[in-house]
Amino acid sequence: MSAKDLSLIYVWDAYCGWCYGFSKIIRTVHENHREIPLKVISGGLFVGNRIQPIQQYPHIPEANKRISQLTGVEFGEAYDGLLQEGTFVMDSDAAAVGFAALRSLSPERAVYLASAMQHAFYHEGRSLSDPSTYQEIAWNQGLDGNEMLHRLDDPAIHAEARADYIKAGQLGAKSFPTLLVQTESEIIQLGIGSATLHGIEKQLTEVMARIESY
């Protein structure tokens, strides 16, 4: 058994600040290990009765300060304006559909499309419920923005988003971000929350060494 028999699974949510902080780490892990397939799936954070105006989550500003301190990410002025105004509604269902549509256009670039969504929200203050946000991301990523709009209305894409939630639940991903490595016989959690790149690389190296010794 070799590293080629592994796969990485990243469970995230577009409206999760810790996922935003983790974005550079997951991209670097992917770039360091191109030989290991990476699947990116939406977990669903602000769903059901949690789809509320951002002012209903008063812990977010302090959490963002900690995220910045630990990861170095910056939150844009437009996003800070949303926090201060307070009425913006975070709807992870809409974001999961948008991500599924983007992913369907370029599956191999899913982790970069996820980062583009995070930039749109956390820097530009763009709504991830607005189709124009995804059209612009698509164009900026060299994809067909008009096809993107079409896919947002495709029932198959909505089904994919729901399937992501189901898969995340089956994997036991109860908080985001969660990074897992799947072998032929087990699923191992590598990183969650504020895990460091060094820590994740160390764990992954240990897993790879173990399976190569089989």
PDB file of C-alpha atoms in Angstrom:
ATOM      1  CA  MET A   1       0.000   0.000   0.000  1.00  0.00           C
ATOM      2  CA  SER A   2       1.325   3.485  -0.881  1.00  0.00           C
ATOM      3  CA  ALA A   3       0.400   7.158  -0.653  1.00  0.00           C
ATOM      4  CA  LYS A   4      -1.478   6.731  -3.933  1.00  0.00           C
ATOM      5  CA  ASP A   5      -4.013   4.631  -2.019  1.00  0.00           C
ATOM      6  CA  LEU A   6      -4.852   7.555   0.267  1.00  0.00           C
ATOM      7  CA  SER A   7      -7.303  10.391  -0.151  1.00  0.00           C
ATOM      8  CA  LEU A   8      -7.759  13.597   1.804  1.00  0.00           C
ATOM      9  CA  ILE A   9     -11.225  14.855   2.701  1.00  0.00           C
ATOM     10  CA  TYR A  10     -11.699  18.465   3.736  1.00  0.00           C
ATOM     11  CA  VAL A  11     -15.023  19.351   5.361  1.00  0.00           C
ATOM     12  CA  TRP A  12     -15.636  23.076   5.487  1.00  0.00           C
ATOM     13  CA  ASP A  13     -18.288  25.769   5.549  1.00  0.00           C
ATOM     14  CA  ALA A  14     -18.040  28.978   3.573  1.00  0.00           C
ATOM     15  CA  TYR A  15     -19.362  31.038   6.499  1.00  0.00           C
ATOM     16  CA  CYS A  16     -16.985  29.479   9.034  1.00  0.00           C
ATOM     17  CA  GLY A  17     -14.321  31.925  10.189  1.00  0.00           C
ATOM     18  CA  TRP A  18     -12.002  29.128  11.297  1.00  0.00           C
ATOM     19  CA  CYS A  19     -12.263  27.614   7.809  1.00  0.00           C
ATOM     20  CA  TYR A  20     -11.198  30.978   6.438  1.00  0.00           C
ATOM     21  CA  GLY A  21      -8.222  30.920   8.769  1.00  0.00           C
ATOM     22  CA  PHE A  22      -7.428  27.371   7.657  1.00  0.00           C
ATOM     23  CA  SER A  23      -7.635  28.179   3.942  1.00  0.00           C
ATOM     24  CA  LYS A  24      -3.935  28.769   3.338  1.00  0.00           C
ATOM     25  CA  ILE A  25      -3.000  25.623   5.266  1.00  0.00           C
ATOM     26  CA  ILE A  26      -5.302  23.358   3.274  1.00  0.00           C
ATOM     27  CA  ARG A  27      -4.088  24.826  -0.021  1.00  0.00           C
ATOM     28  CA  THR A  28      -0.470  24.254   1.031  1.00  0.00           C
ATOM     29  CA  VAL A  29      -1.153  20.666   2.115  1.00  0.00           C
ATOM     30  CA  HIS A  30      -2.762  20.039  -1.263  1.00  0.00           C
ATOM     31  CA  GLU A  31       0.160  21.600  -3.132  1.00  0.00           C
ATOM     32  CA  ASN A  32       2.672  19.608  -1.078  1.00  0.00           C
ATOM     33  CA  HIS A  33       0.897  16.318  -1.781  1.00  0.00           C
ATOM     34  CA  ARG A  34      -0.477  16.463  -5.312  1.00  0.00           C
ATOM     35  CA  GLU A  35      -0.231  12.666  -5.421  1.00  0.00           C
ATOM     36  CA  ILE A  36      -3.036  12.393  -2.843  1.00  0.00           C
ATOM     37  CA  PRO A  37      -6.541  13.181  -4.143  1.00  0.00           C
ATOM     38  CA  LEU A  38      -8.343  15.900  -2.183  1.00  0.00           C
ATOM     39  CA  LYS A  39     -12.121  15.976  -1.842  1.00  0.00           C
ATOM     40  CA  VAL A  40     -13.713  19.187  -0.558  1.00  0.00           C
ATOM     41  CA  ILE A  41     -17.247  18.954   0.838  1.00  0.00           C
ATOM     42  CA  SER A  42     -19.586  21.376   2.592  1.00  0.00           C
ATOM     43  CA  GLY A  43     -20.575  20.524   6.146  1.00  0.00           C
ATOM     44  CA  GLY A  44     -23.444  22.949   6.788  1.00  0.00           C
ATOM     45  CA  LEU A  45     -22.883  25.341   9.707  1.00  0.00           C
ATOM     46  CA  PHE A  46     -25.621  27.963   9.447  1.00  0.00           C
ATOM     47  CA  VAL A  47     -28.569  25.789   8.495  1.00  0.00           C
ATOM     48  CA  GLY A  48     -32.114  25.334   9.781  1.00  0.00           C
ATOM     49  CA  ASN A  49     -32.847  27.641  12.721  1.00  0.00           C
ATOM     50  CA  ARG A  50     -29.208  28.795  12.676  1.00  0.00           C
ATOM     51  CA  ILE A  51     -29.855  30.798   9.488  1.00  0.00           C
ATOM     52  CA  GLN A  52     -29.984  34.114  11.325  1.00  0.00           C
ATOM     53  CA  PRO A  53     -28.769  37.701  10.961  1.00  0.00           C
ATOM     54  CA  ILE A  54     -25.089  37.960  11.823  1.00  0.00           C
ATOM     55  CA  GLN A  55     -25.913  40.121  14.851  1.00  0.00           C
ATOM     56  CA  GLN A  56     -27.395  37.020  16.477  1.00  0.00           C
ATOM     57  CA  TYR A  57     -23.848  35.670  16.806  1.00  0.00           C
ATOM     58  CA  PRO A  58     -22.164  38.279  19.039  1.00  0.00           C
ATOM     59  CA  HIS A  59     -19.112  36.051  19.581  1.00  0.00           C
ATOM     60  CA  ILE A  60     -17.973  36.445  15.962  1.00  0.00           C
ATOM     61  CA  PRO A  61     -15.914  39.682  16.278  1.00  0.00           C
ATOM     62  CA  GLU A  62     -13.815  38.289  19.143  1.00  0.00           C
ATOM     63  CA  ALA A  63     -13.475  34.945  17.376  1.00  0.00           C
ATOM     64  CA  ASN A  64     -12.224  36.773  14.288  1.00  0.00           C
ATOM     65  CA  LYS A  65      -9.535  38.523  16.344  1.00  0.00           C
ATOM     66  CA  ARG A  66      -8.318  35.149  17.599  1.00  0.00           C
ATOM     67  CA  ILE A  67      -8.424  33.670  14.104  1.00  0.00           C
ATOM     68  CA  SER A  68      -6.307  36.560  12.801  1.00  0.00           C
ATOM     69  CA  GLN A  69      -3.826  36.212  15.662  1.00  0.00           C
ATOM     70  CA  LEU A  70      -3.393  32.476  15.160  1.00  0.00           C
ATOM     71  CA  THR A  71      -3.466  32.244  11.363  1.00  0.00           C
ATOM     72  CA  GLY A  72      -2.539  35.670  10.021  1.00  0.00           C
ATOM     73  CA  VAL A  73      -5.648  36.053   7.834  1.00  0.00           C
ATOM     74  CA  GLU A  74      -7.175  39.492   7.476  1.00  0.00           C
ATOM     75  CA  PHE A  75     -10.824  40.455   7.398  1.00  0.00           C
ATOM     76  CA  GLY A  76     -11.742  43.177   4.915  1.00  0.00           C
ATOM     77  CA  GLU A  77     -13.453  46.481   5.615  1.00  0.00           C
ATOM     78  CA  ALA A  78     -16.541  45.492   3.630  1.00  0.00           C
ATOM     79  CA  TYR A  79     -16.962  42.374   5.756  1.00  0.00           C
ATOM     80  CA  ASP A  80     -16.416  44.370   8.958  1.00  0.00           C
ATOM     81  CA  GLY A  81     -19.179  46.652   7.730  1.00  0.00           C
ATOM     82  CA  LEU A  82     -21.540  43.683   7.575  1.00  0.00           C
ATOM     83  CA  LEU A  83     -20.689  42.827  11.178  1.00  0.00           C
ATOM     84  CA  GLN A  84     -21.334  46.366  12.343  1.00  0.00           C
ATOM     85  CA  GLU A  85     -24.614  46.745  10.424  1.00  0.00           C
ATOM     86  CA  GLY A  86     -25.781  43.360  11.702  1.00  0.00           C
ATOM     87  CA  THR A  87     -28.635  42.351   9.406  1.00  0.00           C
ATOM     88  CA  PHE A  88     -26.685  40.211   6.937  1.00  0.00           C
ATOM     89  CA  VAL A  89     -28.002  36.634   6.974  1.00  0.00           C
ATOM     90  CA  MET A  90     -25.536  33.745   6.751  1.00  0.00           C
ATOM     91  CA  ASP A  91     -27.195  30.878   4.862  1.00  0.00           C
ATOM     92  CA  SER A  92     -24.922  27.874   4.526  1.00  0.00           C
ATOM     93  CA  ASP A  93     -27.464  26.051   2.352  1.00  0.00           C
ATOM     94  CA  ALA A  94     -27.135  28.682  -0.380  1.00  0.00           C
ATOM     95  CA  ALA A  95     -23.343  28.662  -0.023  1.00  0.00           C
ATOM     96  CA  ALA A  96     -23.229  24.858  -0.296  1.00  0.00           C
ATOM     97  CA  VAL A  97     -25.219  24.991  -3.531  1.00  0.00           C
ATOM     98  CA  GLY A  98     -22.931  27.710  -4.863  1.00  0.00           C
ATOM     99  CA  PHE A  99     -19.855  25.688  -4.000  1.00  0.00           C
ATOM    100  CA  ALA A 100     -21.304  22.519  -5.556  1.00  0.00           C
ATOM    101  CA  ALA A 101     -21.955  24.469  -8.756  1.00  0.00           C
ATOM    102  CA  LEU A 102     -18.427  25.899  -8.838  1.00  0.00           C
ATOM    103  CA  ARG A 103     -16.933  22.506  -8.044  1.00  0.00           C
ATOM    104  CA  SER A 104     -18.869  20.907 -10.892  1.00  0.00           C
ATOM    105  CA  LEU A 105     -17.202  23.311 -13.327  1.00  0.00           C
ATOM    106  CA  SER A 106     -13.669  22.470 -12.159  1.00  0.00           C
ATOM    107  CA  PRO A 107     -13.503  19.592  -9.636  1.00  0.00           C
ATOM    108  CA  GLU A 108      -9.717  19.497  -9.588  1.00  0.00           C
ATOM    109  CA  ARG A 109      -9.615  23.128  -8.366  1.00  0.00           C
ATOM    110  CA  ALA A 110     -12.214  22.772  -5.613  1.00  0.00           C
ATOM    111  CA  VAL A 111      -9.923  23.972  -2.819  1.00  0.00           C
ATOM    112  CA  TYR A 112      -9.098  27.169  -4.735  1.00  0.00           C
ATOM    113  CA  LEU A 113     -12.759  27.799  -5.538  1.00  0.00           C
ATOM    114  CA  ALA A 114     -13.544  27.455  -1.843  1.00  0.00           C
ATOM    115  CA  SER A 115     -10.868  30.064  -1.101  1.00  0.00           C
ATOM    116  CA  ALA A 116     -12.358  32.367  -3.734  1.00  0.00           C
ATOM    117  CA  MET A 117     -15.723  32.147  -1.982  1.00  0.00           C
ATOM    118  CA  GLN A 118     -14.093  32.986   1.326  1.00  0.00           C
ATOM    119  CA  HIS A 119     -12.345  35.988  -0.221  1.00  0.00           C
ATOM    120  CA  ALA A 120     -15.644  37.194  -1.676  1.00  0.00           C
ATOM    121  CA  PHE A 121     -17.280  37.133   1.759  1.00  0.00           C
ATOM    122  CA  TYR A 122     -14.497  37.884   4.237  1.00  0.00           C
ATOM    123  CA  HIS A 123     -12.779  40.567   2.133  1.00  0.00           C
ATOM    124  CA  GLU A 124     -15.378  41.962  -0.213  1.00  0.00           C
ATOM    125  CA  GLY A 125     -18.471  41.510   1.968  1.00  0.00           C
ATOM    126  CA  ARG A 126     -20.272  39.713  -0.859  1.00  0.00           C
ATOM    127  CA  SER A 127     -23.315  37.565  -0.148  1.00  0.00           C
ATOM    128  CA  LEU A 128     -22.919  33.859  -0.859  1.00  0.00           C
ATOM    129  CA  SER A 129     -26.653  33.766  -1.523  1.00  0.00           C
ATOM    130  CA  ASP A 130     -26.262  36.138  -4.492  1.00  0.00           C
ATOM    131  CA  PRO A 131     -25.883  34.423  -7.902  1.00  0.00           C
ATOM    132  CA  SER A 132     -23.794  37.337  -9.175  1.00  0.00           C
ATOM    133  CA  THR A 133     -21.130  36.522  -6.573  1.00  0.00           C
ATOM    134  CA  TYR A 134     -20.657  33.087  -8.135  1.00  0.00           C
ATOM    135  CA  GLN A 135     -20.757  34.406 -11.668  1.00  0.00           C
ATOM    136  CA  GLU A 136     -17.947  36.814 -10.823  1.00  0.00           C
ATOM    137  CA  ILE A 137     -15.922  34.089  -9.077  1.00  0.00           C
ATOM    138  CA  ALA A 138     -16.337  31.862 -12.123  1.00  0.00           C
ATOM    139  CA  TRP A 139     -15.142  34.541 -14.530  1.00  0.00           C
ATOM    140  CA  ASN A 140     -12.202  35.409 -12.258  1.00  0.00           C
ATOM    141  CA  GLN A 141     -11.218  31.737 -12.103  1.00  0.00           C
ATOM    142  CA  GLY A 142     -11.297  31.360 -15.880  1.00  0.00           C
ATOM    143  CA  LEU A 143     -14.616  29.510 -15.861  1.00  0.00           C
ATOM    144  CA  ASP A 144     -17.882  30.158 -17.695  1.00  0.00           C
ATOM    145  CA  GLY A 145     -19.883  32.599 -15.584  1.00  0.00           C
ATOM    146  CA  ASN A 146     -23.054  32.129 -17.601  1.00  0.00           C
ATOM    147  CA  GLU A 147     -22.860  28.363 -17.205  1.00  0.00           C
ATOM    148  CA  MET A 148     -22.333  28.981 -13.507  1.00  0.00           C
ATOM    149  CA  LEU A 149     -25.679  30.784 -13.287  1.00  0.00           C
ATOM    150  CA  HIS A 150     -27.368  27.920 -15.083  1.00  0.00           C
ATOM    151  CA  ARG A 151     -25.936  25.355 -12.691  1.00  0.00           C
ATOM    152  CA  LEU A 152     -27.121  27.249  -9.633  1.00  0.00           C
ATOM    153  CA  ASP A 153     -30.672  26.353 -10.696  1.00  0.00           C
ATOM    154  CA  ASP A 154     -29.882  22.736 -11.580  1.00  0.00           C
ATOM    155  CA  PRO A 155     -31.677  20.252  -9.265  1.00  0.00           C
ATOM    156  CA  ALA A 156     -28.707  17.902  -9.586  1.00  0.00           C
ATOM    157  CA  ILE A 157     -26.434  20.559  -8.069  1.00  0.00           C
ATOM    158  CA  HIS A 158     -28.832  21.056  -5.158  1.00  0.00           C
ATOM    159  CA  ALA A 159     -28.803  17.288  -4.646  1.00  0.00           C
ATOM    160  CA  GLU A 160     -24.983  17.346  -4.580  1.00  0.00           C
ATOM    161  CA  ALA A 161     -25.034  19.992  -1.857  1.00  0.00           C
ATOM    162  CA  ARG A 162     -27.387  17.871   0.240  1.00  0.00           C
ATOM    163  CA  ALA A 163     -25.186  14.836  -0.391  1.00  0.00           C
ATOM    164  CA  ASP A 164     -22.216  16.795   0.973  1.00  0.00           C
ATOM    165  CA  TYR A 165     -24.042  17.303   4.271  1.00  0.00           C
ATOM    166  CA  ILE A 166     -24.908  13.623   4.467  1.00  0.00           C
ATOM    167  CA  LYS A 167     -21.330  12.592   3.740  1.00  0.00           C
ATOM    168  CA  ALA A 168     -19.985  15.010   6.345  1.00  0.00           C
ATOM    169  CA  GLY A 169     -22.306  13.472   8.916  1.00  0.00           C
ATOM    170  CA  GLN A 170     -21.261   9.964   7.978  1.00  0.00           C
ATOM    171  CA  LEU A 171     -17.624  10.976   8.423  1.00  0.00           C
ATOM    172  CA  GLY A 172     -18.354  12.294  11.896  1.00  0.00           C
ATOM    173  CA  ALA A 173     -17.388  15.862  11.037  1.00  0.00           C
ATOM    174  CA  LYS A 174     -19.191  17.794  13.750  1.00  0.00           C
ATOM    175  CA  SER A 175     -17.168  21.012  13.595  1.00  0.00           C
ATOM    176  CA  PHE A 176     -15.386  22.858  10.834  1.00  0.00           C
ATOM    177  CA  PRO A 177     -12.802  22.786   9.455  1.00  0.00           C
ATOM    178  CA  THR A 178     -12.132  19.054   9.593  1.00  0.00           C
ATOM    179  CA  LEU A 179      -9.392  17.410   7.566  1.00  0.00           C
ATOM    180  CA  LEU A 180      -9.408  13.632   7.215  1.00  0.00           C
ATOM    181  CA  VAL A 181      -7.197  11.097   5.518  1.00  0.00           C
ATOM    182  CA  GLN A 182      -8.887   7.977   4.218  1.00  0.00           C
ATOM    183  CA  THR A 183      -7.002   4.703   3.795  1.00  0.00           C
ATOM    184  CA  GLU A 184      -8.338   1.378   2.576  1.00  0.00           C
ATOM    185  CA  SER A 185      -9.374   0.454   6.108  1.00  0.00           C
ATOM    186  CA  GLU A 186      -9.836   3.603   8.191  1.00  0.00           C
ATOM    187  CA  ILE A 187     -10.479   7.328   8.323  1.00  0.00           C
ATOM    188  CA  ILE A 188      -8.102   9.414  10.417  1.00  0.00           C
ATOM    189  CA  GLN A 189      -8.602  13.001  11.506  1.00  0.00           C
ATOM    190  CA  LEU A 190      -5.571  15.157  10.733  1.00  0.00           C
ATOM    191  CA  GLY A 191      -6.530  18.704  11.511  1.00  0.00           C
ATOM    192  CA  ILE A 192      -9.324  20.708  12.996  1.00  0.00           C
ATOM    193  CA  GLY A 193      -9.817  24.326  13.994  1.00  0.00           C
ATOM    194  CA  SER A 194      -6.509  26.059  14.639  1.00  0.00           C
ATOM    195  CA  ALA A 195      -4.251  23.102  13.734  1.00  0.00           C
ATOM    196  CA  THR A 196      -0.921  24.183  12.260  1.00  0.00           C
ATOM    197  CA  LEU A 197       0.591  23.237   8.920  1.00  0.00           C
ATOM    198  CA  HIS A 198       3.553  21.661  10.732  1.00  0.00           C
ATOM    199  CA  GLY A 199       1.253  19.550  12.891  1.00  0.00           C
ATOM    200  CA  ILE A 200      -0.821  18.348   9.962  1.00  0.00           C
ATOM    201  CA  GLU A 201       2.241  17.539   7.848  1.00  0.00           C
ATOM    202  CA  LYS A 202       3.730  15.586  10.771  1.00  0.00           C
ATOM    203  CA  GLN A 203       0.556  13.529  11.193  1.00  0.00           C
ATOM    204  CA  LEU A 204       0.251  12.918   7.461  1.00  0.00           C
ATOM    205  CA  THR A 205       3.879  11.808   7.238  1.00  0.00           C
ATOM    206  CA  GLU A 206       3.283   9.355  10.069  1.00  0.00           C
ATOM    207  CA  VAL A 207       0.211   7.911   8.335  1.00  0.00           C
ATOM    208  CA  MET A 208       2.075   7.581   5.038  1.00  0.00           C
ATOM    209  CA  ALA A 209       5.033   5.875   6.718  1.00  0.00           C
ATOM    210  CA  ARG A 210       2.721   3.443   8.490  1.00  0.00           C
ATOM    211  CA  ILE A 211       0.800   2.385   5.403  1.00  0.00           C
ATOM    212  CA  GLU A 212       3.938   2.070   3.277  1.00  0.00           C
ATOM    213  CA  SER A 213       5.259  -0.416   5.812  1.00  0.00           C
ATOM    214  CA  TYR A 214       2.274  -2.740   5.338  1.00  0.00           C
TER     215      TYR A 214
END
